[in-house]
PDB file of C-alpha atoms in Angstrom:
ATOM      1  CA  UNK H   1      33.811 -37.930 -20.629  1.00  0.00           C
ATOM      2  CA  UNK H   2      31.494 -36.063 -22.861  1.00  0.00           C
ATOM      3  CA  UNK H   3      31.016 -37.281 -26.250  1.00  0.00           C
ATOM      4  CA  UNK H   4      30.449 -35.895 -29.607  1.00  0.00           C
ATOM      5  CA  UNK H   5      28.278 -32.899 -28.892  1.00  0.00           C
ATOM      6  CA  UNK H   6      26.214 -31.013 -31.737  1.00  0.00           C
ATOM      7  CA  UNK H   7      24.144 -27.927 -32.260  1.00  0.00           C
ATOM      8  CA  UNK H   8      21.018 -27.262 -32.714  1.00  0.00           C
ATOM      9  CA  UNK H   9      19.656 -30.708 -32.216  1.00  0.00           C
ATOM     10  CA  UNK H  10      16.592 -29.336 -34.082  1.00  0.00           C
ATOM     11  CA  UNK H  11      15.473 -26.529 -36.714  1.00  0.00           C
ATOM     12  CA  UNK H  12      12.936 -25.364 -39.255  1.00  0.00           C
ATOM     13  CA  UNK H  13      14.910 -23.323 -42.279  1.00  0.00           C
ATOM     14  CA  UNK H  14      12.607 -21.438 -45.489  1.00  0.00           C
ATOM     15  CA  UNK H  15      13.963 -22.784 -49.060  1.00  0.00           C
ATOM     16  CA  UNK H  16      16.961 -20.267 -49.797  1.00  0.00           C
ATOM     17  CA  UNK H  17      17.651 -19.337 -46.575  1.00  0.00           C
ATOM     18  CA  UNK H  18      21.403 -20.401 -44.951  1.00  0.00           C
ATOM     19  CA  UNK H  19      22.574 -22.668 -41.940  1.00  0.00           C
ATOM     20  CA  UNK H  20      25.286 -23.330 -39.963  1.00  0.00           C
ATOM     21  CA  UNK H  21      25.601 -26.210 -37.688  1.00  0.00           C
ATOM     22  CA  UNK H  22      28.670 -26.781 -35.066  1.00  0.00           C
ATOM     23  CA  UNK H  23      30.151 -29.925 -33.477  1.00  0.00           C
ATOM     24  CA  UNK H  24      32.508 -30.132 -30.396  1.00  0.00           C
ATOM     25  CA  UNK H  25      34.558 -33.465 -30.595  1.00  0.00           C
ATOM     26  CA  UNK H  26      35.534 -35.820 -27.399  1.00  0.00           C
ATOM     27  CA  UNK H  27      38.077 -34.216 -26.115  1.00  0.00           C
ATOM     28  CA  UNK H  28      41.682 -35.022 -27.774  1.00  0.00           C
ATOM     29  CA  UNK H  29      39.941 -35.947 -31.362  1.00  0.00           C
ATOM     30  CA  UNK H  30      41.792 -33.580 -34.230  1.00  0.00           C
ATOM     31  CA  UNK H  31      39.905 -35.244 -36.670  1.00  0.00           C
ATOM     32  CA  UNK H  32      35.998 -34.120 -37.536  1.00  0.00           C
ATOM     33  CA  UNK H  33      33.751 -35.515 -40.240  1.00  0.00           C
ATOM     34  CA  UNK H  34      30.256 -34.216 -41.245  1.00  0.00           C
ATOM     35  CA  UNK H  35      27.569 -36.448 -42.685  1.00  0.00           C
ATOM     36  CA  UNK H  36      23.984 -36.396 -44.060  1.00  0.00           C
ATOM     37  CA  UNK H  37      21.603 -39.030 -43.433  1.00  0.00           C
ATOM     38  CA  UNK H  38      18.280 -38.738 -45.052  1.00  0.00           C
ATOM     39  CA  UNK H  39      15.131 -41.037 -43.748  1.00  0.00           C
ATOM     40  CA  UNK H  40      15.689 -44.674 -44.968  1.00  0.00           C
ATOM     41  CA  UNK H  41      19.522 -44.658 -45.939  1.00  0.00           C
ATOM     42  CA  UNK H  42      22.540 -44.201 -44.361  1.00  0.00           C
ATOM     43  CA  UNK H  43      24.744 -41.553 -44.079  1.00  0.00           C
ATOM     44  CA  UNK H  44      26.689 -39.662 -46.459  1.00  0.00           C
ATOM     45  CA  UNK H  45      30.016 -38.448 -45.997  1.00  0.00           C
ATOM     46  CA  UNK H  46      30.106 -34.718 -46.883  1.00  0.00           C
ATOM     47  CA  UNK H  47      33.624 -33.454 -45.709  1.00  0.00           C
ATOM     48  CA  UNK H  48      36.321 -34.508 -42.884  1.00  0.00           C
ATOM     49  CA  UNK H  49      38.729 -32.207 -41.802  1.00  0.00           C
ATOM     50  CA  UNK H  50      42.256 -32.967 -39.599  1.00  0.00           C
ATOM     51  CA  UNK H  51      44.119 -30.313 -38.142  1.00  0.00           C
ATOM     52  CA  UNK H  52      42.179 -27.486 -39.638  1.00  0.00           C
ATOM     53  CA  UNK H  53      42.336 -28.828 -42.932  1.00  0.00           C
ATOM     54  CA  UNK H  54      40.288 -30.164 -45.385  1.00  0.00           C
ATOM     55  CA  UNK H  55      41.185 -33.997 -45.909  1.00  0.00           C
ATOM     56  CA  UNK H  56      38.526 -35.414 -47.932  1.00  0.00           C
ATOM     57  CA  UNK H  57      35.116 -34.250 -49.937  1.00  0.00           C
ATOM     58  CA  UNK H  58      31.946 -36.253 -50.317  1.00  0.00           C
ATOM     59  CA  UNK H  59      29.467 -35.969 -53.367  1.00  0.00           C
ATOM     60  CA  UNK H  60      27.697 -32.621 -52.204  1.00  0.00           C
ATOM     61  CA  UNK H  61      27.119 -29.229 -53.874  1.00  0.00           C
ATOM     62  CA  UNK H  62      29.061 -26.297 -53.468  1.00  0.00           C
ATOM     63  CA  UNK H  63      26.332 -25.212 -51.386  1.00  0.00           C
ATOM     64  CA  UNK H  64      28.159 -26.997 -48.727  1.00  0.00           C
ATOM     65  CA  UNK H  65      30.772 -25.826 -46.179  1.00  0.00           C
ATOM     66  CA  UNK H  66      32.700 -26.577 -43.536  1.00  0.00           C
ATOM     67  CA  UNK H  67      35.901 -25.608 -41.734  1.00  0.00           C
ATOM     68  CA  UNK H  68      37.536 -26.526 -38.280  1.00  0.00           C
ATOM     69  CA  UNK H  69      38.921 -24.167 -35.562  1.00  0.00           C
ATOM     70  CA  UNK H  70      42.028 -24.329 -33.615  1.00  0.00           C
ATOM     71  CA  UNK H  71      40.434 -25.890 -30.506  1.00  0.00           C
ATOM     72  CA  UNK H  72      39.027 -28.532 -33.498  1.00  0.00           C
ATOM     73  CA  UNK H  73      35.585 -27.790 -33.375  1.00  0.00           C
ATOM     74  CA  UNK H  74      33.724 -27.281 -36.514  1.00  0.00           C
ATOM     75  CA  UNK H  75      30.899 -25.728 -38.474  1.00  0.00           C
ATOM     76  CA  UNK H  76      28.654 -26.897 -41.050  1.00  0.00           C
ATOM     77  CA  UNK H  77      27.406 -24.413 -43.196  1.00  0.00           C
ATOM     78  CA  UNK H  78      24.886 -24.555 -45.832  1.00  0.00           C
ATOM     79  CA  UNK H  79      23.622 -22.033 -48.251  1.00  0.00           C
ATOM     80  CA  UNK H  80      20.414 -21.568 -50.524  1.00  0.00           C
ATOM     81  CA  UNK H  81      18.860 -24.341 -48.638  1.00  0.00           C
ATOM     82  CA  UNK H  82      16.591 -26.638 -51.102  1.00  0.00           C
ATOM     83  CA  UNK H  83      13.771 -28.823 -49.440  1.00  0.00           C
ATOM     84  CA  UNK H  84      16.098 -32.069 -50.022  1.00  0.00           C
ATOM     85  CA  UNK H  85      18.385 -30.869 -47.902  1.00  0.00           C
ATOM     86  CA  UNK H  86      16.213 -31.701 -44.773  1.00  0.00           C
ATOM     87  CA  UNK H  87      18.022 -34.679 -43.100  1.00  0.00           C
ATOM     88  CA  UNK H  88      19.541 -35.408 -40.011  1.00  0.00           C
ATOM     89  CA  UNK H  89      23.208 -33.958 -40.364  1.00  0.00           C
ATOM     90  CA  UNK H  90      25.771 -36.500 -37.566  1.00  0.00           C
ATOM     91  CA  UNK H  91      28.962 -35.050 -36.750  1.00  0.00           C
ATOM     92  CA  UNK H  92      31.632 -37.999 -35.862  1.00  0.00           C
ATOM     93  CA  UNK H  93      35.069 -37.313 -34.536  1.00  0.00           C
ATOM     94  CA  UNK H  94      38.052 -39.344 -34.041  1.00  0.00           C
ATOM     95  CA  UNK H  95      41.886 -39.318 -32.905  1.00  0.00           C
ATOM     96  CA  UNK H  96      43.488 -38.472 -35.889  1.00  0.00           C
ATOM     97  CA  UNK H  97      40.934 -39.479 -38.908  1.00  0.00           C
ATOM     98  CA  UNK H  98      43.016 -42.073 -40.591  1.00  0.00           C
ATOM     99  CA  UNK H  99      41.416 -44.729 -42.638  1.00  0.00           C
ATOM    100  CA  UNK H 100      41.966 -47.246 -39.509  1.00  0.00           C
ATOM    101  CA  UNK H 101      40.768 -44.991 -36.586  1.00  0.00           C
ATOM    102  CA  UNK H 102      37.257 -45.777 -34.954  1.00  0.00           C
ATOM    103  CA  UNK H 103      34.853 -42.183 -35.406  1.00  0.00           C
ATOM    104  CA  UNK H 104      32.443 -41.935 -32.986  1.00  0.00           C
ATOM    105  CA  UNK H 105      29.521 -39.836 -33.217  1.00  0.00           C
ATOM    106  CA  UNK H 106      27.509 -36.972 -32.309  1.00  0.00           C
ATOM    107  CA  UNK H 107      23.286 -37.342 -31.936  1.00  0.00           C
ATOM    108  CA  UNK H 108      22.890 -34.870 -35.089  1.00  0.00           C
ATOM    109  CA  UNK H 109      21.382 -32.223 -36.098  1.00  0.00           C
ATOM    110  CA  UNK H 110      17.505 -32.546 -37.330  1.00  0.00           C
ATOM    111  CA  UNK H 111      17.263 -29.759 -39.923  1.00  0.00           C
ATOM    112  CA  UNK H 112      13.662 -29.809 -42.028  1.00  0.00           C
ATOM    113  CA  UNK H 113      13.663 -27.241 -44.539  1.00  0.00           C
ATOM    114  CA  UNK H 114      10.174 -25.820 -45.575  1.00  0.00           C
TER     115      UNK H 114
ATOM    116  CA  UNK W   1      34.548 -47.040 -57.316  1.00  0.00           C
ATOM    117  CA  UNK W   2      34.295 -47.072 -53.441  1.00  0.00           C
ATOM    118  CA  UNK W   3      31.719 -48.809 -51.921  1.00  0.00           C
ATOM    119  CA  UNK W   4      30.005 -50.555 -49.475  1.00  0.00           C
ATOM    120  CA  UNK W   5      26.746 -52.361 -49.849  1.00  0.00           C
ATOM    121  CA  UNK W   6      23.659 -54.195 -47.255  1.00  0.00           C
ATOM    122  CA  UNK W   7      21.519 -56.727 -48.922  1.00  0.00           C
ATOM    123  CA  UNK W   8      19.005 -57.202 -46.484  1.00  0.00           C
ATOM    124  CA  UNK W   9      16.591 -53.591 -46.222  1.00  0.00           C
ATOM    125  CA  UNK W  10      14.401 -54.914 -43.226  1.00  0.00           C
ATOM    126  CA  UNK W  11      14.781 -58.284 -41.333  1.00  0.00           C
ATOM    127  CA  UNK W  12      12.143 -59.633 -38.875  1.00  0.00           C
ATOM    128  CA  UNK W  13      12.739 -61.946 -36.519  1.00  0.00           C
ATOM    129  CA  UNK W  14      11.248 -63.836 -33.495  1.00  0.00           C
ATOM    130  CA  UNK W  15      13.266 -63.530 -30.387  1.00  0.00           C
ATOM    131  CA  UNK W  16      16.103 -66.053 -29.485  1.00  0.00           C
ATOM    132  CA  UNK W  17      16.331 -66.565 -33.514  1.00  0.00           C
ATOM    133  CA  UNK W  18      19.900 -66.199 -35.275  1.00  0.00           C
ATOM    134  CA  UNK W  19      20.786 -63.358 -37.025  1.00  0.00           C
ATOM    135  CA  UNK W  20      22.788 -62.425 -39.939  1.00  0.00           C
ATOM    136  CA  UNK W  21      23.251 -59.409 -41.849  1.00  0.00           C
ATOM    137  CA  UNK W  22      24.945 -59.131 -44.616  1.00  0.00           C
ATOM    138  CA  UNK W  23      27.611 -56.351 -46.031  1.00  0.00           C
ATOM    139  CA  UNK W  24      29.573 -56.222 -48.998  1.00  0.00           C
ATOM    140  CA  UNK W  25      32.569 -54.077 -49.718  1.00  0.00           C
ATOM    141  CA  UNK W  26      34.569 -53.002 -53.213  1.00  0.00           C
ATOM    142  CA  UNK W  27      37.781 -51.374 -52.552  1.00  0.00           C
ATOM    143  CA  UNK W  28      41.437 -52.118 -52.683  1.00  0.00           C
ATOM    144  CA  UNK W  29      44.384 -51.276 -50.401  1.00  0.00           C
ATOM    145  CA  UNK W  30      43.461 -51.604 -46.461  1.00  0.00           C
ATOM    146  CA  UNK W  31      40.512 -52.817 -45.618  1.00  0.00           C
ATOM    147  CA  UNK W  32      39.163 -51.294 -42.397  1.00  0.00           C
ATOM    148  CA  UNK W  33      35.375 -52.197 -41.787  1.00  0.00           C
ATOM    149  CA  UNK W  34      33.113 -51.333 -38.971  1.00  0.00           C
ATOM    150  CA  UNK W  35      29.249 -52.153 -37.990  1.00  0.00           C
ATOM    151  CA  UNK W  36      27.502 -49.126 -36.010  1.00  0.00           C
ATOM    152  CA  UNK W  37      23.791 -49.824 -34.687  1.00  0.00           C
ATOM    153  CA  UNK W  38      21.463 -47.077 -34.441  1.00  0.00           C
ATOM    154  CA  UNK W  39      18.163 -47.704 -31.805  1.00  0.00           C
ATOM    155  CA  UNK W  40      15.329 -45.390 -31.999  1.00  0.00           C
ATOM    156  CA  UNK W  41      15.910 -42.219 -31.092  1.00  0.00           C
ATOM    157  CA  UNK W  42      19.558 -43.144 -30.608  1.00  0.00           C
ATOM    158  CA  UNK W  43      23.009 -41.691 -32.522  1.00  0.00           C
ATOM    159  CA  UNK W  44      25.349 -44.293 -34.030  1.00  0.00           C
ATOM    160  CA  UNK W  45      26.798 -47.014 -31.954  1.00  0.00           C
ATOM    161  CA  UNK W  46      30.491 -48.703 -32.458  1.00  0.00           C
ATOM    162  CA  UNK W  47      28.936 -52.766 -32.727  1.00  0.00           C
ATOM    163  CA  UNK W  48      32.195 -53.771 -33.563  1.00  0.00           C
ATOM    164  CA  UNK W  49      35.143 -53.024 -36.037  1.00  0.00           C
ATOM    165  CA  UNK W  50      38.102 -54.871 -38.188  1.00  0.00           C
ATOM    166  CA  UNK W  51      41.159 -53.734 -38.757  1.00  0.00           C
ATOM    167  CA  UNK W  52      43.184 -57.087 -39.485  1.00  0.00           C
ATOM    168  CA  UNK W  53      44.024 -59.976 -37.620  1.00  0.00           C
ATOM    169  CA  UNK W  54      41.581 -62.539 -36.724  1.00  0.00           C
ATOM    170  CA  UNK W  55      38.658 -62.255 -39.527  1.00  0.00           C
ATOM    171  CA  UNK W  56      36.677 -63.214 -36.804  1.00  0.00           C
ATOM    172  CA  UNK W  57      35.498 -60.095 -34.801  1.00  0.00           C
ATOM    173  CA  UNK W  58      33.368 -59.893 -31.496  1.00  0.00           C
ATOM    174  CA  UNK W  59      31.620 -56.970 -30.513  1.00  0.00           C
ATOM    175  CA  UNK W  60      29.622 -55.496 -27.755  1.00  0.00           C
ATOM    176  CA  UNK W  61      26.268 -57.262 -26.706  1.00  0.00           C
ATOM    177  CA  UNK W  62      26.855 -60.457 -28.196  1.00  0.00           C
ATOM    178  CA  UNK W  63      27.454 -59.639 -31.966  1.00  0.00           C
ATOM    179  CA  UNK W  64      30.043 -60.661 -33.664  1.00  0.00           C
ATOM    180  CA  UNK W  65      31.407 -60.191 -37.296  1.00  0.00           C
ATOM    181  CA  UNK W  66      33.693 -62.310 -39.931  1.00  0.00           C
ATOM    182  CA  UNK W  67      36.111 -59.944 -42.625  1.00  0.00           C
ATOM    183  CA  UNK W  68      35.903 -63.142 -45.720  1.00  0.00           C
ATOM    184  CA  UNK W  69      38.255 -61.783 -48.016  1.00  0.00           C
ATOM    185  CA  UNK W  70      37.580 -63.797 -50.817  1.00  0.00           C
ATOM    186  CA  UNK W  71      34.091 -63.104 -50.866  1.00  0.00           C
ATOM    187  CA  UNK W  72      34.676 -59.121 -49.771  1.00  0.00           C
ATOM    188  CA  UNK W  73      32.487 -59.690 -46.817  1.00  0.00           C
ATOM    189  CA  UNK W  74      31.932 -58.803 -43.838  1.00  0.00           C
ATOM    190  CA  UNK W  75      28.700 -59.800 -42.324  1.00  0.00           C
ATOM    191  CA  UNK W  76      27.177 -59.396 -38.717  1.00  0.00           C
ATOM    192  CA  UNK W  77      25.918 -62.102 -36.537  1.00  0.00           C
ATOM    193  CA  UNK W  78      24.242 -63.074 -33.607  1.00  0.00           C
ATOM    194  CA  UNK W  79      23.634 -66.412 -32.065  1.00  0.00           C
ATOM    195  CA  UNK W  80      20.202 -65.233 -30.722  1.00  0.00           C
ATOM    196  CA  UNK W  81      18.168 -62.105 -31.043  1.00  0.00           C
ATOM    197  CA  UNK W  82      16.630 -60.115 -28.019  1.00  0.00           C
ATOM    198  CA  UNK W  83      13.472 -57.713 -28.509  1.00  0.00           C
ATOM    199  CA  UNK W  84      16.180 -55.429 -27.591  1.00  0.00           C
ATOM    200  CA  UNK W  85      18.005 -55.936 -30.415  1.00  0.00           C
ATOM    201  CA  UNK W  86      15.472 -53.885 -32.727  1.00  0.00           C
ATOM    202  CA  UNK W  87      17.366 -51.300 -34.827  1.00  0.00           C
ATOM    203  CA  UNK W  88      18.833 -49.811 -37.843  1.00  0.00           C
ATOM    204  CA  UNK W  89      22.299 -51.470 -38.202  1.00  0.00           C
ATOM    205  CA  UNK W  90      25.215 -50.137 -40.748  1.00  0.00           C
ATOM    206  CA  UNK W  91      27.918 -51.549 -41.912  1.00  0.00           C
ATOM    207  CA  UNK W  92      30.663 -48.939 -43.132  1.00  0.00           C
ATOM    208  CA  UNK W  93      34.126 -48.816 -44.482  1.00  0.00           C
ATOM    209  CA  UNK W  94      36.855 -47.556 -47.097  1.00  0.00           C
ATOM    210  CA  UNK W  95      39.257 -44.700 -46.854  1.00  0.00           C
ATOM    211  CA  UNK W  96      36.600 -42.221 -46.144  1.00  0.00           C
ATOM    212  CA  UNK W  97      34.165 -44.168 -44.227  1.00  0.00           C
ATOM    213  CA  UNK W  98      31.388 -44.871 -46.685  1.00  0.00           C
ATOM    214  CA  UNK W  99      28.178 -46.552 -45.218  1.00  0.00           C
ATOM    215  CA  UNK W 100      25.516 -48.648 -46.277  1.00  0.00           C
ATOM    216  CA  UNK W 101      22.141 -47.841 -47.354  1.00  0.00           C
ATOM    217  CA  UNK W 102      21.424 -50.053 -43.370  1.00  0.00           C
ATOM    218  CA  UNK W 103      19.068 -52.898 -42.482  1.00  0.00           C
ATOM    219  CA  UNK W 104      16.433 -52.171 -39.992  1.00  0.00           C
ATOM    220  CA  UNK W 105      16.166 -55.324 -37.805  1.00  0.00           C
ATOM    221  CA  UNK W 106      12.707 -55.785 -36.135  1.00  0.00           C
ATOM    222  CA  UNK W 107      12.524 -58.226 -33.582  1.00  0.00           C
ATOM    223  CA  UNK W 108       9.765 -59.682 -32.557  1.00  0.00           C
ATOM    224  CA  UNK W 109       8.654 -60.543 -28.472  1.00  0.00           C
TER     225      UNK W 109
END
């Protein structure tokens, strides 16, 4: 069974410039959650979303985005990119994103803003 | 406030040595608490996870984990350490999944 699959796995963005990131789920997940992880911490929980809605927000700018599509994949979007925002961005899924379900996830997104 | 917390930033070890890492949580209601291990180049791996129960949890590859709820712990052991075992380790929980800021574990041949 395929796992949590992301896209790019790599990229180089200018300061100011936008992204947009996507994330396939295992198959029969609803639930998707985005994260940051910078070098040397762990990661940061920027948004989850269940059945195309929004179901929680992290500490993160409105710069961020995200949203979910019927077949529950997702994007990530980011605007005005700043040079802090270079981290490795994981995408985690999981059956049905309550507090007591196991998320399992993607191999990220490297995205190094210059 | 939310939160879960890792004492230990990096841990060395020699091989066949015992391990334990150490994670603290602060939040109410249901306590749901996992340990993901990340090796180099690797994504996130599911070590092991509580949900209630037994406080004593056993996870893949010979780690296991015990929720003390007195002491709002929940930290990760092993019996004896493999050069395999070298790796960034997590311990997350709460309603929205926090992490912590991860011990890297180096283990030495």
């Amino acid at each position: 069974d395929a796992g949590v699959t992301q896209s790019p796995t790599h990229l180089i963005k200018t300061r100011g410039q936008h992204v947009t990131l996507r994330c396939s789920p295992i198959s029969g997940h609803k639930s998707v959650s985005w994260y940051q992880q910078v070098l040397g911490q762990g990661p940061q929980f920027i948004f989850q979303y269940y059945e195309k809605e929004e179901r929680g927000r992290g500490n993160f700018p409105d710069r961020f985005s995200a949203r979910q599509f019927p077949n529950y994949s997702s994007e990530l979007n980011v605007n005005a990119l700043l040079l802090g925002d270079s981290a490795l961005y994981l995408c985690a899924s999981s059956l049905s994103g309550g507090s007591g379900n196991t998320i399992y996830f993607g191999e990220g997104s490297w995205l190094t803003v210059v | 406030a939310q939160s879960v917390s890792q004492h230990n930033h990096h841990v060395i070890l020699s091989e066949a040595a015992s391990l334990e890492l150490g994670c603290n949580y602060s939040y109410g209601g249901t306590v749901n608490l996992f340990w993901y291990v990340q090796y180099p180049g690797q994504h996130l791996q599911l070590l092991l996870k509580y949900f209630s129960g037994d406080p004593l949890v056993k996870g893949i590859k010979g780690f296991e984990a015990e929720f003390i709820k007195s002491k709002f712990s929940f930290n990760l052991r092993k019996p004896s350490v493999q050069w395999s075992d070298t790796a960034e380790y997590f311990c997350a929980g709460s309603n929205d999944m926090r992490f912590g800021a991860g011990t890297r574990l180096t283990v030495k041949p």
